[in-house]
Short mmCIF file of C-alpha atoms in Angstrom, two decimals:
data_model
loop_
_atom_site.label_atom_id
_atom_site.label_comp_id
_atom_site.label_asym_id
_atom_site.label_seq_id
_atom_site.Cartn_x
_atom_site.Cartn_y
_atom_site.Cartn_z
CA MET A 742 6.67 57.50 15.19
CA LYS A 743 6.02 53.69 14.59
CA PRO A 744 3.34 52.76 17.03
CA ARG A 745 4.67 50.20 19.49
CA ILE A 746 2.86 47.33 20.58
CA ALA A 747 3.05 45.69 24.33
CA ILE A 748 2.07 42.36 25.96
CA THR A 749 0.15 42.88 28.84
CA GLY A 750 -1.41 39.73 29.99
CA ALA A 751 -0.63 35.85 28.84
CA GLY A 752 -2.41 33.29 30.08
CA ILE A 753 -2.16 29.33 29.26
CA ILE A 754 -3.86 25.76 29.75
CA SER A 755 -1.37 23.48 28.75
CA ALA A 756 -1.00 19.67 29.94
CA LEU A 757 1.37 20.37 32.06
CA GLY A 758 -0.38 22.79 34.26
CA ASN A 759 -2.02 26.17 33.85
CA SER A 760 0.15 29.09 34.85
CA ARG A 761 3.30 30.18 33.26
CA GLN A 762 5.68 29.67 36.62
CA GLU A 763 4.44 26.11 36.75
CA VAL A 764 5.00 24.67 33.05
CA TYR A 765 7.92 26.49 33.19
CA GLN A 766 9.54 24.87 35.88
CA LYS A 767 8.32 21.52 34.94
CA LEU A 768 10.05 22.12 31.69
CA LEU A 769 13.05 23.19 33.12
CA GLU A 770 13.04 19.65 35.60
CA ASP A 771 12.49 18.00 32.28
CA GLU A 772 9.03 16.71 33.14
CA CYS A 773 7.00 15.71 29.62
CA PRO A 774 3.03 15.19 29.96
CA THR A 775 3.15 12.44 27.13
CA ARG A 776 0.91 9.10 27.56
CA GLU A 777 -0.54 6.30 26.51
CA ARG A 778 -3.87 6.91 25.88
CA ASP A 779 -5.46 3.31 26.11
CA ASP A 780 -9.03 5.23 26.49
CA TRP A 781 -8.68 6.44 22.74
CA ALA A 782 -7.80 3.01 21.41
CA ASP A 783 -11.47 2.05 20.26
CA GLN A 784 -11.70 5.36 18.06
CA MET A 785 -8.18 4.50 16.22
CA TYR A 786 -7.83 2.52 12.87
CA GLY A 787 -7.09 -1.48 13.16
CA THR A 788 -4.70 -2.56 16.38
CA TYR A 789 -2.73 0.68 17.49
CA GLN A 790 -1.43 2.34 21.10
CA PRO A 791 -2.48 5.77 20.94
CA PHE A 792 -0.56 8.11 22.93
CA ALA A 793 -0.75 12.20 23.21
CA ALA A 794 0.40 15.10 25.66
CA ALA A 795 -3.16 15.90 25.91
CA VAL A 796 -4.68 18.11 28.45
CA ASP A 797 -7.14 16.40 31.21
CA LEU A 798 -8.94 19.26 32.42
CA PRO A 799 -10.79 18.90 35.82
CA VAL A 800 -14.30 19.06 35.52
CA GLU A 801 -14.48 21.63 38.59
CA THR A 802 -12.22 24.02 36.46
CA ALA A 803 -14.34 23.78 33.36
CA LYS A 804 -17.41 24.39 35.52
CA THR A 805 -15.42 27.99 36.67
CA ILE A 806 -16.83 28.95 32.91
CA SER A 807 -20.52 29.74 33.56
CA ARG A 808 -22.85 27.16 32.22
CA HIS A 809 -24.36 30.18 30.07
CA PHE A 810 -20.66 30.59 28.62
CA ARG A 811 -19.60 26.70 28.36
CA ARG A 812 -22.52 25.81 26.63
CA SER A 813 -21.19 26.92 22.92
CA MET A 814 -17.67 25.61 23.34
CA GLY A 815 -15.80 22.69 22.18
CA ASN A 816 -12.27 21.70 24.37
CA ALA A 817 -10.56 24.61 22.43
CA ALA A 818 -12.89 27.50 23.18
CA LEU A 819 -13.18 26.38 26.70
CA TYR A 820 -9.28 26.26 27.17
CA ALA A 821 -8.94 29.77 25.28
CA THR A 822 -11.78 31.10 27.15
CA LEU A 823 -9.57 30.09 30.43
CA ALA A 824 -6.22 31.02 29.61
CA ALA A 825 -8.05 34.46 27.66
CA ARG A 826 -9.45 35.01 31.59
CA ASP A 827 -6.21 34.49 33.09
CA ALA A 828 -4.47 36.86 30.36
CA VAL A 829 -7.10 39.72 30.91
CA ALA A 830 -6.65 39.49 34.62
CA GLU A 831 -2.78 40.01 34.39
CA SER A 832 -3.56 42.92 32.04
CA GLY A 833 -5.54 44.74 34.11
CA LEU A 834 -8.15 46.04 31.45
CA SER A 835 -11.19 46.83 33.49
CA LYS A 836 -14.71 45.51 32.00
CA GLU A 837 -15.40 49.37 30.84
CA ALA A 838 -12.24 48.91 28.42
CA LEU A 839 -12.75 45.43 27.25
CA GLN A 840 -16.69 46.15 26.32
CA SER A 841 -15.82 49.86 24.80
CA GLY A 842 -15.63 48.62 20.76
CA ARG A 843 -11.62 49.87 21.03
CA VAL A 844 -10.60 45.84 22.31
CA GLY A 845 -10.98 43.29 20.00
CA CYS A 846 -10.30 39.35 19.99
CA ILE A 847 -8.35 37.30 17.32
CA ILE A 848 -8.18 34.05 18.50
CA SER A 849 -7.84 30.68 16.35
CA SER A 850 -7.35 26.60 15.80
CA THR A 851 -7.30 24.04 13.29
CA VAL A 852 -10.80 23.51 13.38
CA GLY A 853 -13.23 24.82 15.94
CA SER A 854 -13.05 21.04 17.69
CA PRO A 855 -12.22 17.86 16.27
CA GLY A 856 -14.31 16.23 19.18
CA GLU A 857 -17.44 18.03 18.79
CA ILE A 858 -17.40 17.45 14.83
CA TYR A 859 -16.49 13.89 15.75
CA ALA A 860 -20.06 13.79 18.12
CA SER A 861 -21.90 15.07 15.12
CA ALA A 862 -20.61 12.74 12.73
CA MET A 863 -21.72 9.74 15.21
CA ALA A 864 -25.08 11.32 15.52
CA VAL A 865 -25.63 11.70 11.43
CA LEU A 866 -24.36 8.14 11.45
CA ARG A 867 -26.43 6.82 14.14
CA ASN A 868 -29.54 8.76 12.62
CA GLU A 869 -29.76 10.77 15.70
CA LEU A 870 -29.51 14.55 14.53
CA GLN A 871 -32.47 15.53 16.01
CA ASP A 872 -30.47 14.98 20.09
CA LEU A 873 -27.45 17.21 19.17
CA SER A 874 -27.63 20.47 21.38
CA SER A 875 -28.66 23.46 19.94
CA CYS A 876 -25.33 24.77 20.67
CA GLN A 877 -23.48 22.09 18.34
CA PHE A 878 -23.14 24.61 15.17
CA PHE A 879 -21.53 26.89 17.38
CA LYS A 880 -18.72 24.23 18.77
CA ILE A 881 -17.83 23.36 15.54
CA VAL A 882 -17.53 26.08 13.63
CA SER A 883 -13.75 27.40 12.91
CA HIS A 884 -14.07 30.62 14.97
CA SER A 885 -15.57 29.10 17.93
CA SER A 886 -12.77 30.08 19.80
CA ALA A 887 -12.75 33.57 19.09
CA PHE A 888 -16.43 34.54 19.51
CA ASN A 889 -16.88 32.11 22.46
CA VAL A 890 -14.17 34.52 24.06
CA ALA A 891 -15.34 37.56 22.95
CA ASN A 892 -19.32 36.88 24.09
CA PHE A 893 -17.24 35.68 27.56
CA PHE A 894 -16.11 38.94 28.06
CA GLY A 895 -18.57 41.46 26.33
CA ILE A 896 -15.36 42.14 23.81
CA CYS A 897 -17.17 44.45 20.98
CA GLY A 898 -14.47 45.37 18.86
CA VAL A 899 -12.78 43.43 16.04
CA GLN A 900 -13.64 39.79 16.19
CA LEU A 901 -11.34 37.54 13.70
CA SER A 902 -10.18 34.28 13.49
CA PRO A 903 -7.15 33.59 11.01
CA CYS A 904 -7.52 29.73 11.33
CA SER A 905 -4.21 28.63 9.57
CA ALA A 906 -3.50 24.86 11.46
CA CYS A 907 -0.60 25.30 13.42
CA ALA A 908 0.63 28.80 12.47
CA SER A 909 -3.33 29.89 14.15
CA ALA A 910 -1.99 31.35 17.28
CA LEU A 911 0.85 33.05 15.81
CA GLN A 912 -0.87 34.67 12.96
CA SER A 913 -3.55 35.37 15.26
CA ILE A 914 -0.96 37.49 17.51
CA GLY A 915 0.54 39.17 14.36
CA LEU A 916 -2.97 40.08 13.25
CA ALA A 917 -3.51 41.89 16.70
CA TYR A 918 0.09 43.60 16.51
CA GLU A 919 -1.37 45.17 13.01
CA GLN A 920 -4.43 45.83 13.74
CA ILE A 921 -3.18 48.16 16.84
CA LYS A 922 -0.44 49.52 14.52
CA LEU A 923 -3.34 50.43 12.08
CA GLY A 924 -4.89 52.29 15.02
CA HIS A 925 -8.09 50.10 14.58
CA GLN A 926 -8.03 48.83 18.21
CA ASP A 927 -6.61 49.82 21.35
CA ALA A 928 -5.59 46.30 22.52
CA ILE A 929 -6.74 42.84 21.18
CA VAL A 930 -7.02 39.40 23.27
CA ALA A 931 -5.56 37.18 20.60
CA GLY A 932 -3.48 33.39 20.66
CA GLY A 933 -4.65 29.96 19.60
CA SER A 934 -6.38 27.16 21.06
CA ASP A 935 -6.70 23.23 20.02
CA GLU A 936 -7.96 20.11 20.99
CA THR A 937 -6.22 16.69 20.29
CA THR A 938 -8.78 13.81 19.76
CA PRO A 939 -8.16 9.95 18.10
CA ILE A 940 -9.18 11.82 14.87
CA VAL A 941 -6.51 14.23 15.36
CA LEU A 942 -3.95 11.30 15.98
CA GLU A 943 -5.35 9.68 12.83
CA SER A 944 -5.50 13.04 10.51
CA PHE A 945 -1.24 12.45 11.25
CA ARG A 946 -1.06 8.79 11.22
CA PHE A 947 -2.04 8.45 7.89
CA LEU A 948 0.50 10.80 6.53
CA ASN A 949 3.02 9.10 8.20
CA ALA A 950 4.09 12.27 10.61
CA LEU A 951 3.33 10.65 14.12
CA ALA A 952 6.01 9.27 15.49
CA LYS A 953 6.10 5.40 16.10
CA ASN A 954 8.98 3.73 17.53
CA PRO A 955 7.47 0.60 20.38
CA ASP A 956 10.93 0.79 22.09
CA TRP A 957 10.88 4.26 23.37
CA SER A 958 8.68 5.59 26.17
CA PRO A 959 6.00 8.05 25.39
CA SER A 960 8.26 10.66 26.71
CA GLU A 961 10.97 9.80 24.63
CA LEU A 962 8.73 9.81 21.26
CA SER A 963 9.21 13.96 20.57
CA ARG A 964 12.84 14.65 19.40
CA PRO A 965 13.36 17.51 17.14
CA PHE A 966 15.99 18.04 15.34
CA ALA A 967 17.32 14.32 16.66
CA GLU A 968 19.14 11.75 14.02
CA ASP A 969 16.23 9.08 15.06
CA ARG A 970 13.51 11.79 15.23
CA CYS A 971 10.24 9.65 13.25
CA GLY A 972 7.58 12.12 13.64
CA LEU A 973 5.38 14.57 16.20
CA VAL A 974 3.11 13.50 18.97
CA CYS A 975 -0.25 15.74 19.75
CA GLY A 976 -0.76 17.85 22.21
CA ASP A 977 -3.09 20.58 23.15
CA GLY A 978 -4.14 23.85 25.16
CA ALA A 979 -4.32 27.08 24.70
CA GLY A 980 -1.91 30.15 24.59
CA ILE A 981 -3.52 33.78 24.95
CA PHE A 982 -2.01 37.37 25.17
CA VAL A 983 -3.68 40.66 25.94
CA VAL A 984 -2.13 42.84 23.18
CA GLU A 985 -1.81 46.31 23.63
CA GLU A 986 -0.62 49.64 22.31
CA TRP A 987 2.18 50.93 24.33
CA SER A 988 0.75 54.14 25.26
CA HIS A 989 -2.33 52.61 26.06
CA ALA A 990 -0.62 50.02 28.40
CA GLN A 991 1.67 53.01 29.93
CA ALA A 992 -1.52 55.14 30.62
CA ARG A 993 -3.01 52.78 32.92
CA GLN A 994 0.05 52.15 34.08
CA ALA A 995 -0.02 47.95 33.07
CA THR A 996 3.06 46.16 33.74
CA ILE A 997 4.41 45.50 30.31
CA LEU A 998 5.61 41.73 29.78
CA ALA A 999 7.43 41.84 26.28
CA GLU A 1000 6.95 43.89 23.05
CA ILE A 1001 5.91 42.66 19.66
CA CYS A 1002 8.51 44.20 17.61
CA GLY A 1003 8.46 42.47 14.43
CA TYR A 1004 5.79 39.96 12.33
CA ALA A 1005 5.68 38.48 8.80
CA THR A 1006 3.40 35.79 7.73
CA ASN A 1007 4.06 34.12 4.28
CA CYS A 1008 3.12 30.61 2.36
CA ASN A 1009 5.28 28.70 0.03
CA GLY A 1010 2.85 28.59 -2.48
CA SER A 1011 4.08 24.69 -3.69
CA GLN A 1012 3.37 22.46 -1.23
CA ILE A 1013 0.33 21.72 1.44
CA SER A 1014 1.79 19.11 3.57
CA GLN A 1015 5.59 19.76 3.31
CA SER A 1016 7.39 22.86 4.54
CA ASP A 1017 10.32 24.67 2.71
CA GLY A 1018 13.19 26.30 3.78
CA ALA A 1019 13.50 28.88 1.38
CA SER A 1020 9.74 30.64 2.26
CA ILE A 1021 10.62 30.05 6.27
CA ALA A 1022 14.11 31.91 5.61
CA GLN A 1023 12.03 34.91 3.86
CA CYS A 1024 9.31 34.87 6.39
CA MET A 1025 12.12 35.32 8.88
CA ARG A 1026 13.66 38.23 6.79
CA GLN A 1027 10.46 40.21 6.57
CA ALA A 1028 9.79 39.97 10.56
CA LEU A 1029 13.74 41.11 11.00
CA LYS A 1030 13.15 44.04 8.68
CA ASP A 1031 9.21 44.48 10.15
CA ALA A 1032 11.66 44.85 13.69
CA ASN A 1033 14.19 46.57 12.03
CA LEU A 1034 16.63 44.69 13.48
CA ASN A 1035 19.44 42.17 12.37
CA PRO A 1036 20.09 38.47 12.68
CA GLU A 1037 23.00 39.38 15.29
CA ASP A 1038 20.50 41.13 17.50
CA ILE A 1039 18.61 37.98 18.05
CA ASP A 1040 19.32 35.68 21.66
CA TYR A 1041 17.32 33.12 20.86
CA VAL A 1042 15.12 31.38 18.36
CA SER A 1043 12.21 29.41 19.49
CA ALA A 1044 11.52 26.66 16.46
CA HIS A 1045 8.56 25.43 14.87
CA ALA A 1046 10.36 22.03 15.22
CA THR A 1047 7.55 19.08 15.50
CA SER A 1048 10.08 16.20 15.63
CA THR A 1049 9.02 15.39 12.20
CA PRO A 1050 11.79 14.84 9.67
CA SER A 1051 11.13 16.77 6.73
CA GLY A 1052 9.78 19.92 8.85
CA ASP A 1053 12.84 19.91 11.04
CA ARG A 1054 15.25 19.73 7.88
CA GLU A 1055 13.57 22.50 6.14
CA GLU A 1056 13.22 24.88 9.51
CA ALA A 1057 16.97 24.26 10.07
CA SER A 1058 18.35 25.16 7.04
CA ALA A 1059 16.17 28.56 7.07
CA ILE A 1060 17.69 28.85 10.58
CA ARG A 1061 20.81 27.95 9.46
CA GLU A 1062 20.85 30.38 6.67
CA ILE A 1063 20.27 33.13 8.43
CA PHE A 1064 21.66 32.69 11.98
CA GLY A 1065 24.12 30.33 11.19
CA ASP A 1066 25.49 28.79 14.58
CA THR A 1067 25.41 31.88 16.42
CA VAL A 1068 22.06 31.86 17.83
CA PRO A 1069 21.00 29.48 20.08
CA VAL A 1070 17.93 27.71 18.99
CA SER A 1071 15.52 24.88 20.82
CA SER A 1072 11.77 23.44 20.32
CA LEU A 1073 9.83 23.20 22.99
CA LYS A 1074 8.04 20.40 21.02
CA GLY A 1075 10.13 17.89 22.88
CA HIS A 1076 8.80 18.15 25.89
CA LEU A 1077 5.12 19.10 25.30
CA GLY A 1078 4.83 17.77 21.63
CA HIS A 1079 2.67 19.83 19.07
CA THR A 1080 0.42 21.59 20.92
CA LEU A 1081 -1.27 22.61 17.31
CA GLY A 1082 -2.97 25.43 16.54
CA ALA A 1083 -1.87 26.31 20.50
CA SER A 1084 1.55 26.47 19.99
CA GLY A 1085 2.92 29.89 18.87
CA GLY A 1086 0.83 31.23 21.88
CA LEU A 1087 1.49 28.05 24.57
CA GLU A 1088 5.04 28.73 23.22
CA SER A 1089 5.62 32.15 23.58
CA ALA A 1090 3.97 32.36 26.98
CA ILE A 1091 7.07 30.07 28.14
CA ILE A 1092 9.47 32.20 26.32
CA LEU A 1093 8.52 35.04 28.92
CA GLU A 1094 8.88 33.07 31.45
CA MET A 1095 12.53 31.92 30.11
CA ALA A 1096 13.50 35.69 29.52
CA LYS A 1097 12.10 36.71 33.38
CA ASN A 1098 14.77 33.47 34.31
CA ASP A 1099 17.18 34.23 31.94
CA THR A 1100 17.07 30.62 30.89
CA ILE A 1101 16.26 28.79 27.88
CA ILE A 1102 14.92 25.25 27.71
CA PRO A 1103 16.53 22.73 25.76
CA THR A 1104 15.15 20.53 23.13
CA LYS A 1105 14.00 17.44 25.03
CA ASN A 1106 15.83 14.28 23.75
CA LEU A 1107 18.32 15.88 21.55
CA THR A 1108 21.20 13.28 22.28
CA ARG A 1109 22.18 13.01 18.56
CA ILE A 1110 21.66 15.87 16.47
CA ALA A 1111 20.94 14.65 12.86
CA GLU A 1112 23.15 15.66 10.29
CA ASP A 1113 20.42 17.73 8.20
CA CYS A 1114 19.66 19.50 11.14
CA ALA A 1115 23.34 20.23 11.94
CA GLY A 1116 25.10 23.69 11.78
CA LEU A 1117 23.18 25.36 14.81
CA ASP A 1118 23.81 26.15 18.10
CA HIS A 1119 21.26 23.54 19.45
CA VAL A 1120 20.70 24.13 22.95
CA THR A 1121 20.29 20.44 24.39
CA SER A 1122 20.60 21.32 28.38
CA SER A 1123 19.26 24.27 30.09
CA ARG A 1124 21.61 27.34 29.21
CA PRO A 1125 21.92 30.46 31.22
CA LYS A 1126 21.48 33.09 28.85
CA ARG A 1127 20.10 37.12 29.26
CA LEU A 1128 16.96 36.96 26.54
CA ARG A 1129 16.47 40.43 25.30
CA THR A 1130 15.03 39.61 21.59
CA VAL A 1131 13.72 36.34 20.78
CA LEU A 1132 12.28 35.37 17.35
CA LYS A 1133 9.65 33.20 17.57
CA ASN A 1134 8.69 30.64 14.34
CA CYS A 1135 5.69 28.67 13.37
CA ILE A 1136 5.01 26.45 10.30
CA ALA A 1137 1.99 24.93 9.38
CA PHE A 1138 0.06 22.60 7.14
CA GLY A 1139 -0.96 24.88 3.85
CA GLY A 1140 2.40 25.79 3.64
CA VAL A 1141 1.99 28.86 5.90
CA ASN A 1142 4.71 30.03 7.81
CA ALA A 1143 4.50 33.02 10.42
CA THR A 1144 7.57 34.31 12.69
CA ILE A 1145 6.85 37.12 15.40
CA ILE A 1146 9.72 38.87 16.99
CA TYR A 1147 9.68 39.69 20.85
CA ARG A 1148 11.46 42.58 23.02
CA LEU A 1149 11.79 40.75 26.63
CA ALA A 1150 13.38 43.28 28.45
CA ASP A 1151 15.60 46.88 27.85
CA PHE A 1152 11.79 48.22 26.64
CA MET B 1468 -47.77 8.34 35.39
CA THR B 1469 -48.16 10.37 38.53
CA ARG B 1470 -47.46 13.97 39.14
CA GLU B 1471 -44.70 12.89 41.31
CA LYS B 1472 -42.95 10.87 38.52
CA ILE B 1473 -43.83 13.71 36.01
CA ILE B 1474 -41.91 16.27 38.26
CA GLN B 1475 -38.95 14.11 38.95
CA LEU B 1476 -38.25 13.48 35.45
CA VAL B 1477 -38.90 17.04 34.31
CA ASN B 1478 -36.63 18.22 36.80
CA GLN B 1479 -33.75 15.83 36.29
CA ILE B 1480 -33.35 18.13 32.69
CA PHE B 1481 -33.16 21.18 34.58
CA ILE B 1482 -30.42 19.70 37.16
CA GLU B 1483 -28.49 17.73 34.76
CA GLN B 1484 -28.55 19.74 31.42
CA PHE B 1485 -28.97 23.38 32.82
CA GLU B 1486 -26.95 22.75 36.11
CA ILE B 1487 -30.13 24.66 38.32
CA GLU B 1488 -29.87 23.52 42.13
CA PRO B 1489 -32.74 21.39 42.90
CA ASP B 1490 -34.08 23.70 45.54
CA GLN B 1491 -34.87 26.27 43.14
CA LEU B 1492 -37.20 24.01 41.13
CA THR B 1493 -40.86 25.04 42.28
CA PRO B 1494 -44.03 24.97 39.77
CA GLU B 1495 -44.20 28.41 39.83
CA LYS B 1496 -40.63 29.48 38.71
CA ARG B 1497 -40.68 31.16 35.00
CA ILE B 1498 -38.20 28.97 32.83
CA PHE B 1499 -36.95 32.70 31.03
CA GLU B 1500 -36.99 34.84 34.08
CA ASP B 1501 -36.75 33.11 37.29
CA LEU B 1502 -34.31 29.88 35.83
CA ALA B 1503 -32.57 32.23 33.38
CA LEU B 1504 -32.95 30.08 30.32
CA ASP B 1505 -32.69 31.29 26.98
CA SER B 1506 -33.99 30.84 23.22
CA LEU B 1507 -31.00 28.17 22.69
CA ASP B 1508 -32.01 26.68 25.97
CA ILE B 1509 -35.45 25.94 24.87
CA VAL B 1510 -34.52 24.31 21.88
CA ASP B 1511 -32.31 21.81 23.90
CA LEU B 1512 -34.97 21.47 26.62
CA VAL B 1513 -37.77 20.31 24.16
CA THR B 1514 -34.97 18.38 22.91
CA GLY B 1515 -34.29 16.88 26.47
CA LEU B 1516 -38.23 16.35 27.04
CA GLN B 1517 -38.20 14.60 23.76
CA GLN B 1518 -35.38 12.12 24.98
CA LYS B 1519 -36.82 11.46 28.61
CA PHE B 1520 -40.42 10.58 27.75
CA SER B 1521 -39.72 9.20 24.11
CA ILE B 1522 -42.56 11.46 23.07
CA PRO B 1523 -41.79 13.64 19.70
CA LEU B 1524 -42.61 17.05 20.75
CA ARG B 1525 -41.23 19.73 17.81
CA GLU B 1526 -44.38 19.67 15.84
CA ASN B 1527 -46.47 20.11 19.43
CA LYS B 1528 -48.08 23.46 19.66
CA ASP B 1529 -48.84 23.15 23.24
CA ILE B 1530 -45.09 23.32 24.02
CA LEU B 1531 -44.78 26.95 22.79
CA GLU B 1532 -47.43 27.94 25.18
CA ILE B 1533 -45.45 26.36 28.27
CA ARG B 1534 -44.33 29.69 30.67
CA THR B 1535 -43.29 28.14 33.80
CA LEU B 1536 -42.26 24.34 35.29
CA ASN B 1537 -45.74 23.68 36.20
CA ASP B 1538 -46.65 24.40 32.65
CA ILE B 1539 -44.59 21.67 31.74
CA TYR B 1540 -45.67 19.47 34.75
CA VAL B 1541 -49.52 19.97 33.20
CA LEU B 1542 -48.62 19.43 29.78
CA PHE B 1543 -47.01 16.08 30.13
CA GLU B 1544 -49.77 15.17 32.69
CA LYS B 1545 -51.80 15.67 29.41
CA LEU B 1546 -49.43 13.70 27.28
CA ALA B 1547 -49.90 10.79 29.68
CA ALA B 1548 -53.00 10.11 29.30
CA GLU B 1549 -52.92 10.35 25.50
CA HIS B 1550 -49.98 8.01 25.26
CA PRO B 1551 -50.39 5.27 27.76
CA ASP B 1552 -48.26 3.08 26.21
CA ILE B 1553 -45.03 5.22 26.69
CA VAL B 1554 -46.53 5.59 30.58
CA ALA B 1555 -46.13 2.15 31.08
CA LYS B 1556 -42.23 1.76 29.90
CA LEU B 1557 -41.57 4.81 32.07
CA ASN B 1558 -43.28 3.83 35.17
CA LYS B 1559 -41.20 0.41 35.22
CA GLU B 1560 -38.02 3.08 35.32
CA PRO B 1561 -36.52 3.92 38.61
#
């Protein structure tokens, strides 16, 4: 019998709030955290008005993690730890279970910490290397979020960090699903985190992928699938799940929030900066096959769609090829911006709330659907719908695609 | 530089960098056992002391012998005697 994989806890850190219920409610009320960041202007190239949907974490919240653990965390790892703490608390996993060796930790981000990489580079340029913290290395290495969370809980099972830029969270959750299916672990704390900084903005700006329109307010800039979309808005945060073997969760009478019933990841092998509809479609087909489901079994597609002209076009073509216009589709990035390595986890956590409330959050700012994104059932205003099975996409630089299918009711 | 000034500067590091409450910082406190610093913290302690006193310490063998807060105070009383120029500069600071 095929092993079944449950989600028994979910925690988030986001620019709209740090609880799923709160963020869902704000999304329903069409709130958007994107704002101008005058305080970042001096780190940008030339004269430029930066904007972002970044988490502004109060110091007192950060200090709820003791200094001993916090000292080795950049913001991405800090967000991951705070979100993981909520996820683990919700799951009810005991300290003994967490430290048994049968629980692992798979969390990743685009890079360890853009902010701390910048600080290190500035120390080199200023000849101040001797002033760097002993923990600087631990803040910037790629698996920083994974080991910081593992260390925080005393987790001593597998620790992995499949960093894949904007597919990081979904690949981490998918890898947790696979590890548990293989019988290697009973449960895994899994997801993604990221932090956005002026350097992150510049990375997208150089590639002409950052939204730009001086006539639009910050909250109007991200408009996935829209005719006049012109690029993404950078956001950040974390989305962490406790992924658990079904009978293990049942045996300890844990509340099961969702089932992961299918997962696939692939790459296009030809483009490092452009999405490719054919490989995205193939990834979704593989996930459907893994879940033993047909396209008509899916109640909603939570698109990756970041509001870039080519990325949205390619994903729309893939969704159209498989689902036509029969399945509702929306992207949360119109509201939240692109939370990068966190997006798959954070958006998946919001899907839990959509299902709980039988409501699909629409794509913000989608007033005129682009011709190259047409032919889908775009959700442009909140829509009542019972969500039993949901497909979530993530697509990343490097040509990476990842798809997870969640069952949210009728377990 | 007075012992009081040394205590003030050293304690600032423990308060700001290691988030230890001021009332915990009594001379007999052992750095590892009582103040719960570890080997990574010691690297940062040396960095903090270098920055605070503008004295290079990485190659200083005496720094390896410190066990208590008082050991740090005594070490810097000795270093202050050896570096009057630095002491003069520090004494100008509030």
